[in-house]
Amino acid sequence: MDASAAPPFAIEARGLWRRFGTTVAVAGIDLLVPTGSFYGVVGPNGAGKTTTLSMITGLLRPDAGHVSIHGTDLWADPDVAKRLLGALPDGVRLFDRLTGAQLITYAGLLRGLDRDVVASRTGELLAALDLEQAGSTLVSDYSAGMTKKVALATAIVHGPRVMVLDEPFEAVDPVSAANIRDILRQFVAGGGTVVVSSHVMELVERMCDHVAIVATGRVLAAGTVDEVRGTATLEDRFVELVGGRRTSEGLQWLHTS
Amino acid sequence: MVAHVVRLRLTLWAGSLRTSPWQIVGLALGLLNAVLVSLVLVGSMAYTRTIAEETWDVTLIVGGALVVVGWWVVPLLAFGVDSALDPRRFALLAVPRRPLLAGLAVAGLLGIPGLTTLAVATAGLLVWVPDILPIIVGLVLLPVVMLTCIAGSRAFALLMEPLLAARRFREVVGVLALAPIVVVAPALGQSLRALRRGADVAPALIEIVGWTPPGAVWAVQVDVAQGRWGRAAAHLAIALVTAALLVKLWDAGLERALTTPPPRPNVVAQHGPGWFGRLPATPTGAVLARSLTYWARDSRYMSNLTVLPVLVVTLHVLSQGAVPVTTIIAPAIVAFTLGWAVVADVAMDSSAFWLHASAGVRGIADRTGRALAVLVVGVPAVVLTFVAGAWRADRWDLAPASLGLSAVLLGASLGISSLVSAWVLFAVPAPGDGPFSTPHGSATANLFVQSLAWIVVMVLATPSIVLTVYAWRGSAAAGWGGLALGLTLGVGLLVAGLRAGARIYDARVPELVHALRSRG
């Protein structure tokens, strides 16, 4: 398709619903991610971030709603849409009886890449993510941060156009986190689109150009970071929208002196 | 404290029951099974009593000793210790050790094995009626029996923990299980032959087993019934010292578990892409390479490979080399078991399966890759098993019939399990757990689907079984016909199973990912 006809949104999710038993995890979320944006999804624990990100990456079927990736209907034509996507889910295992290099190779081959392409990309990814030493170690022996990094590598080895990363910086050391941020910024500068979820407001504020605040399965605010935070900081705005701050009068017994 | 731990155990049970109605069905079936087993055991005990008093003595002492040894050994090899009450989970709570020990001991009773043992041991006492004295002694000694069982099982598990944590060791445990079978089976054969000759081995057996730690506690009743008070006192002393030592051992193990972190396995390194570099660079080739890597590196897969030689050797020993068993039945069992091994493959991936979903792997690539890995392992295993049998019996003429039957069984079970594994997630141990540790998920679905699928496999294999029987009776034509039929039918069923499995897989990928993620 030519550039002028390309839809403006890398991800266009409308009216997403998902229920687990009697709990409604996601209650009608719209998420419009412009192509070429660095999009942050923030929200308190249990807000429905992971559920939403699973549904826009084809890992969880929504009860209702529609998702398209660069104009391709994800749930009607998952094969095409998944080729455009690089997903890093949170809280999942990896094939950890493989070495780091084998795991990235496996992800590349599953995506149908050539052997040579996979080999060279695996080497580059290990180097870029400071995992060269660990490439020949089983993933089951990795620390939490290393596991996160190798999972990121498996998510992007096929060169996606849209990355959807659930908590990509959790447990990652500061130097590696900075390296990952550089990789993501360059990816966005080259026309790619990144969606990250995070608890860390300053990180999102510093890194992202767009943000959505999600709580209790709904989007409370969304838009460019400047639009959403207004004159305050993102954290103040978040607390204002989400609520739940309490003055710490309780727990007096915790004050030992 | 005891009440606390017991309440915790019951709460955990209630919690696991609430997760799915299948859990309740599973518990009901488990209880029913336990009741049936108890009834059969008690019934046969009562029956032995009617034959002769000595028969009853043998049953009680030898059977009882076996139960105790089972408690000690089975958790190490088979089911894993009840991980819900892993003592390490209490490490951060400042719980005094001795009350905790008492609590765990009582909670250990609350399980199907504990309750069954208690029920059978109690009901067994009724056999002494109208003799009242052994019943009283038996009742008084019941707590000692249960303590010996529970303390022993926990003590040995804690004692072996550092060894079991070392990957190498865990991987050879299956092979170690071979040793007792090789030793016990001929001994059993010898005693059976002695019995058949009419020799009375019972007194010798009682004499030996009664003085061992697991047997002594049962011998006391017999001594009392016979009025041999000196022996009763001696047996009682052995029983009490055994129980006390086991409690001491458990206590020491508990102290170590509460104060030291769990042992970490050694770091393994492997350079290069391994199988990924040697097999075709396609999704199917990649799935095959990953599966083969796991067959060689994940103890849950390896246990299949270590258990099978044990099985074959056992068959050879127990059948004393009977030709149909070693040349036809043994390869058939190996073929069937390995074909069935792929049924839990997706469940074994656990939530790591997201990678297949995210990469958009086609169902046919996923199914075929996993099935090919089984063939790579299974075909040589079947052939080797046949060669071992044919060598021993010098019956190479049975090759076409035997291999034909095995081909059907391998193809049918592999095809059906490829279909089933895209549809039902079996309960399996989590990645990194031992092959025999408590599985995650409902084991009832396993039983139900498994029985159904096995019946289907048997029906599909019936023509081949018939031909094999004719070949065994000497018809060479039936043998070659069986081979042709077996190969055709085996390959056909495999391909059909892969295709159907692929369709189900493609439709259900997100549901599989979700179910696996909620298992944790």
CSV table of C-alpha atoms in Angstrom, one decimal, chain A:
chain,number,residue,atom,x,y,z
A,1,MET,CA,0.0,0.0,0.0
A,2,ASP,CA,1.3,3.5,-0.7
A,3,ALA,CA,2.2,5.9,2.1
A,4,SER,CA,-0.7,8.3,1.5
A,5,ALA,CA,-3.2,5.5,2.0
A,6,ALA,CA,-1.5,4.2,5.2
A,7,PRO,CA,-3.7,4.6,8.2
A,8,PRO,CA,-2.5,7.1,10.7
A,9,PHE,CA,-2.5,4.6,13.6
A,10,ALA,CA,0.0,1.8,14.1
A,11,ILE,CA,-2.5,0.3,16.6
A,12,GLU,CA,-6.1,1.1,16.6
A,13,ALA,CA,-8.0,-0.7,19.4
A,14,ARG,CA,-11.6,0.2,20.0
A,15,GLY,CA,-14.1,-1.0,22.6
A,16,LEU,CA,-12.0,-3.8,24.1
A,17,TRP,CA,-13.7,-5.8,26.8
A,18,ARG,CA,-12.5,-8.8,28.7
A,19,ARG,CA,-13.9,-10.6,31.6
A,20,PHE,CA,-12.3,-13.3,33.8
A,21,GLY,CA,-15.1,-15.2,35.6
A,22,THR,CA,-17.0,-12.5,37.4
A,23,THR,CA,-14.2,-9.9,37.3
A,24,VAL,CA,-14.2,-7.4,34.4
A,25,ALA,CA,-10.5,-6.8,33.7
A,26,VAL,CA,-10.9,-4.5,30.8
A,27,ALA,CA,-14.2,-2.5,30.4
A,28,GLY,CA,-14.3,-0.8,27.0
A,29,ILE,CA,-10.8,0.4,26.3
A,30,ASP,CA,-9.9,2.5,23.2
A,31,LEU,CA,-6.2,2.8,22.4
A,32,LEU,CA,-5.1,4.8,19.4
A,33,VAL,CA,-1.4,4.6,18.9
A,34,PRO,CA,-0.1,7.0,16.1
A,35,THR,CA,2.5,5.6,13.8
A,36,GLY,CA,5.9,6.6,14.8
A,37,SER,CA,5.0,7.4,18.4
A,38,PHE,CA,6.6,6.3,21.7
A,39,TYR,CA,3.5,5.4,23.7
A,40,GLY,CA,3.4,4.9,27.4
A,41,VAL,CA,0.6,3.0,29.2
A,42,VAL,CA,0.5,3.7,32.9
A,43,GLY,CA,-1.8,2.6,35.6
A,44,PRO,CA,-1.9,1.1,39.1
A,45,ASN,CA,-1.6,-2.6,39.8
A,46,GLY,CA,-4.5,-4.5,38.5
A,47,ALA,CA,-5.6,-1.7,36.2
A,48,GLY,CA,-5.9,-4.0,33.1
A,49,LYS,CA,-2.6,-3.0,31.4
A,50,THR,CA,-1.3,-6.5,30.9
A,51,THR,CA,-4.8,-7.7,29.7
A,52,THR,CA,-5.0,-4.9,27.3
A,53,LEU,CA,-1.5,-5.4,25.9
A,54,SER,CA,-2.2,-9.1,25.5
A,55,MET,CA,-5.3,-8.4,23.5
A,56,ILE,CA,-3.6,-6.0,21.1
A,57,THR,CA,-0.8,-8.5,20.5
A,58,GLY,CA,-3.0,-11.5,19.7
A,59,LEU,CA,-2.2,-13.4,22.9
A,60,LEU,CA,-5.6,-13.0,24.5
A,61,ARG,CA,-8.9,-13.0,22.6
A,62,PRO,CA,-11.1,-10.0,23.6
A,63,ASP,CA,-14.8,-10.7,24.6
A,64,ALA,CA,-15.6,-7.7,22.4
A,65,GLY,CA,-13.8,-5.0,20.5
A,66,HIS,CA,-11.7,-4.5,17.5
A,67,VAL,CA,-7.9,-4.3,17.0
A,68,SER,CA,-6.0,-3.4,13.9
A,69,ILE,CA,-2.3,-3.2,13.3
A,70,HIS,CA,-1.4,-0.8,10.5
A,71,GLY,CA,-4.8,-1.3,9.1
A,72,THR,CA,-4.8,-5.2,9.4
A,73,ASP,CA,-7.5,-6.7,11.5
A,74,LEU,CA,-5.5,-8.5,14.2
A,75,TRP,CA,-8.2,-11.0,15.1
A,76,ALA,CA,-9.4,-11.6,11.6
A,77,ASP,CA,-6.0,-11.9,10.0
A,78,PRO,CA,-3.5,-12.7,12.8
A,79,ASP,CA,-0.8,-14.1,10.6
A,80,VAL,CA,-0.2,-10.8,8.8
A,81,ALA,CA,-0.7,-8.6,11.9
A,82,LYS,CA,1.6,-10.7,14.0
A,83,ARG,CA,4.4,-10.2,11.5
A,84,LEU,CA,4.2,-6.5,12.1
A,85,LEU,CA,4.2,-6.9,15.9
A,86,GLY,CA,6.9,-7.5,18.4
A,87,ALA,CA,5.4,-8.4,21.7
A,88,LEU,CA,7.1,-8.8,25.1
A,89,PRO,CA,4.5,-10.1,27.6
A,90,ASP,CA,5.0,-9.7,31.3
A,91,GLY,CA,5.0,-12.5,33.8
A,92,VAL,CA,5.5,-15.4,31.3
A,93,ARG,CA,8.2,-18.1,31.2
A,94,LEU,CA,10.7,-18.6,28.5
A,95,PHE,CA,12.0,-21.8,27.0
A,96,ASP,CA,14.6,-21.6,29.6
A,97,ARG,CA,16.4,-24.9,28.9
A,98,LEU,CA,17.8,-23.2,25.8
A,99,THR,CA,20.8,-20.9,26.0
A,100,GLY,CA,20.2,-17.2,25.4
A,101,ALA,CA,21.6,-17.5,21.9
A,102,GLN,CA,19.5,-20.6,21.1
A,103,LEU,CA,16.4,-18.9,22.4
A,104,ILE,CA,16.8,-15.9,20.1
A,105,THR,CA,17.7,-18.2,17.2
A,106,TYR,CA,14.5,-20.2,18.0
A,107,ALA,CA,12.4,-17.0,17.9
A,108,GLY,CA,13.9,-16.0,14.6
A,109,LEU,CA,13.5,-19.4,13.0
A,110,LEU,CA,9.8,-19.6,14.2
A,111,ARG,CA,9.3,-16.3,12.4
A,112,GLY,CA,10.6,-17.8,9.2
A,113,LEU,CA,13.9,-15.9,9.0
A,114,ASP,CA,16.9,-17.3,7.1
A,115,ARG,CA,19.6,-19.1,9.0
A,116,ASP,CA,22.2,-16.5,8.2
A,117,VAL,CA,20.0,-13.6,9.1
A,118,VAL,CA,19.1,-15.2,12.4
A,119,ALA,CA,22.7,-15.9,13.2
A,120,SER,CA,23.9,-12.3,12.6
A,121,ARG,CA,20.9,-10.8,14.3
A,122,THR,CA,21.3,-13.0,17.3
A,123,GLY,CA,24.9,-11.9,17.7
A,124,GLU,CA,24.0,-8.2,17.3
A,125,LEU,CA,21.1,-8.5,19.8
A,126,LEU,CA,23.3,-10.2,22.4
A,127,ALA,CA,25.9,-7.5,22.1
A,128,ALA,CA,23.4,-4.6,22.2
A,129,LEU,CA,21.7,-6.0,25.3
A,130,ASP,CA,25.0,-6.7,27.2
A,131,LEU,CA,24.3,-10.5,27.0
A,132,GLU,CA,27.4,-11.6,25.1
A,133,GLN,CA,28.9,-13.4,28.1
A,134,ALA,CA,25.6,-15.1,28.8
A,135,GLY,CA,24.8,-16.2,25.3
A,136,SER,CA,26.1,-19.7,26.0
A,137,THR,CA,24.4,-20.1,29.4
A,138,LEU,CA,21.0,-21.6,29.9
A,139,VAL,CA,18.3,-19.0,30.3
A,140,SER,CA,17.1,-20.8,33.5
A,141,ASP,CA,20.4,-19.7,35.1
A,142,TYR,CA,19.8,-16.0,34.2
A,143,SER,CA,18.9,-13.2,36.7
A,144,ALA,CA,15.5,-11.5,36.4
A,145,GLY,CA,17.0,-8.6,34.5
A,146,MET,CA,18.9,-10.8,32.1
A,147,THR,CA,15.7,-12.8,31.5
A,148,LYS,CA,13.8,-9.7,30.6
A,149,LYS,CA,16.5,-8.6,28.2
A,150,VAL,CA,16.7,-11.9,26.4
A,151,ALA,CA,12.9,-11.9,26.2
A,152,LEU,CA,13.0,-8.5,24.6
A,153,ALA,CA,15.5,-9.9,22.0
A,154,THR,CA,13.1,-12.7,21.1
A,155,ALA,CA,10.3,-10.2,20.7
A,156,ILE,CA,12.2,-8.0,18.2
A,157,VAL,CA,14.5,-10.4,16.3
A,158,HIS,CA,12.2,-10.4,13.2
A,159,GLY,CA,12.3,-6.6,12.8
A,160,PRO,CA,8.7,-5.7,13.7
A,161,ARG,CA,7.2,-2.3,12.8
A,162,VAL,CA,5.3,-2.1,16.2
A,163,MET,CA,6.8,-3.1,19.5
A,164,VAL,CA,4.4,-3.7,22.4
A,165,LEU,CA,6.5,-4.2,25.6
A,166,ASP,CA,4.9,-5.0,29.0
A,167,GLU,CA,7.1,-3.6,31.7
A,168,PRO,CA,10.4,-3.9,29.7
A,169,PHE,CA,12.5,-2.2,32.3
A,170,GLU,CA,11.5,-4.2,35.4
A,171,ALA,CA,14.5,-5.6,37.2
A,172,VAL,CA,16.8,-4.4,34.4
A,173,ASP,CA,20.0,-2.6,35.7
A,174,PRO,CA,20.4,1.1,35.0
A,175,VAL,CA,23.0,0.7,32.3
A,176,SER,CA,21.1,-1.9,30.4
A,177,ALA,CA,17.9,0.1,30.8
A,178,ALA,CA,19.7,3.1,29.2
A,179,ASN,CA,20.9,0.9,26.4
A,180,ILE,CA,17.4,-0.4,25.8
A,181,ARG,CA,16.0,3.1,25.8
A,182,ASP,CA,18.5,4.1,23.1
A,183,ILE,CA,17.5,1.1,21.0
A,184,LEU,CA,13.8,2.0,21.3
A,185,ARG,CA,14.5,5.7,20.6
A,186,GLN,CA,16.4,4.8,17.4
A,187,PHE,CA,13.6,2.4,16.4
A,188,VAL,CA,11.1,5.3,16.8
A,189,ALA,CA,13.3,7.7,15.0
A,190,GLY,CA,13.4,5.2,12.1
A,191,GLY,CA,9.6,5.3,11.8
A,192,GLY,CA,8.8,2.4,14.1
A,193,THR,CA,6.2,2.6,16.9
A,194,VAL,CA,6.7,1.5,20.5
A,195,VAL,CA,4.1,0.9,23.2
A,196,VAL,CA,5.5,0.3,26.7
A,197,SER,CA,3.7,-0.2,30.0
A,198,SER,CA,5.3,1.0,33.2
A,199,HIS,CA,4.8,1.9,36.8
A,200,VAL,CA,7.5,4.5,36.7
A,201,MET,CA,6.1,7.9,35.9
A,202,GLU,CA,9.3,9.8,35.4
A,203,LEU,CA,10.5,7.1,33.0
A,204,VAL,CA,7.4,7.4,30.9
A,205,GLU,CA,7.5,11.2,31.1
A,206,ARG,CA,11.1,11.3,30.0
A,207,MET,CA,10.9,8.7,27.3
A,208,CYS,CA,7.4,8.7,25.7
A,209,ASP,CA,5.7,11.3,23.6
A,210,HIS,CA,2.2,9.8,24.1
A,211,VAL,CA,0.6,8.4,27.2
A,212,ALA,CA,-2.6,6.7,28.3
A,213,ILE,CA,-3.6,6.5,32.0
A,214,VAL,CA,-5.5,3.3,32.7
A,215,ALA,CA,-7.3,2.3,35.8
A,216,THR,CA,-10.0,-0.3,36.7
A,217,GLY,CA,-10.2,-1.4,33.1
A,218,ARG,CA,-10.8,2.0,31.5
A,219,VAL,CA,-8.7,4.7,29.9
A,220,LEU,CA,-8.9,7.8,32.2
A,221,ALA,CA,-6.8,10.1,30.0
A,222,ALA,CA,-4.9,9.7,26.7
A,223,GLY,CA,-3.0,11.8,24.3
A,224,THR,CA,0.4,13.4,24.0
A,225,VAL,CA,2.3,13.6,27.3
A,226,ASP,CA,1.9,17.4,27.3
A,227,GLU,CA,-1.9,17.2,26.8
A,228,VAL,CA,-2.3,14.6,29.5
A,229,ARG,CA,-0.1,16.2,32.3
A,230,GLY,CA,-1.1,19.8,31.6
A,231,THR,CA,0.8,22.1,33.9
A,232,ALA,CA,1.4,19.5,36.6
A,233,THR,CA,3.8,16.5,36.5
A,234,LEU,CA,2.6,13.2,35.1
A,235,GLU,CA,2.7,11.7,38.5
A,236,ASP,CA,0.5,14.4,40.1
A,237,ARG,CA,-1.9,14.1,37.2
A,238,PHE,CA,-1.9,10.3,37.6
A,239,VAL,CA,-2.6,10.4,41.4
A,240,GLU,CA,-5.3,13.0,40.8
A,241,LEU,CA,-7.1,10.8,38.2
A,242,VAL,CA,-6.6,7.5,39.8
A,243,GLY,CA,-7.0,8.6,43.5
A,244,GLY,CA,-6.1,6.3,46.3
A,245,ARG,CA,-3.5,8.5,48.1
A,246,ARG,CA,-4.1,8.4,51.8
A,247,THR,CA,-2.5,10.5,54.5
A,248,SER,CA,-0.3,8.3,56.5
A,249,GLU,CA,-1.9,8.5,59.9
A,250,GLY,CA,-2.1,4.8,60.5
A,251,LEU,CA,0.7,2.4,61.1
A,252,GLN,CA,1.8,4.4,64.2
A,253,TRP,CA,3.4,1.3,65.7
A,254,LEU,CA,5.8,1.2,62.7
A,255,HIS,CA,7.5,4.4,64.0
A,256,THR,CA,10.0,2.9,66.3
A,257,SER,CA,11.4,6.1,68.0
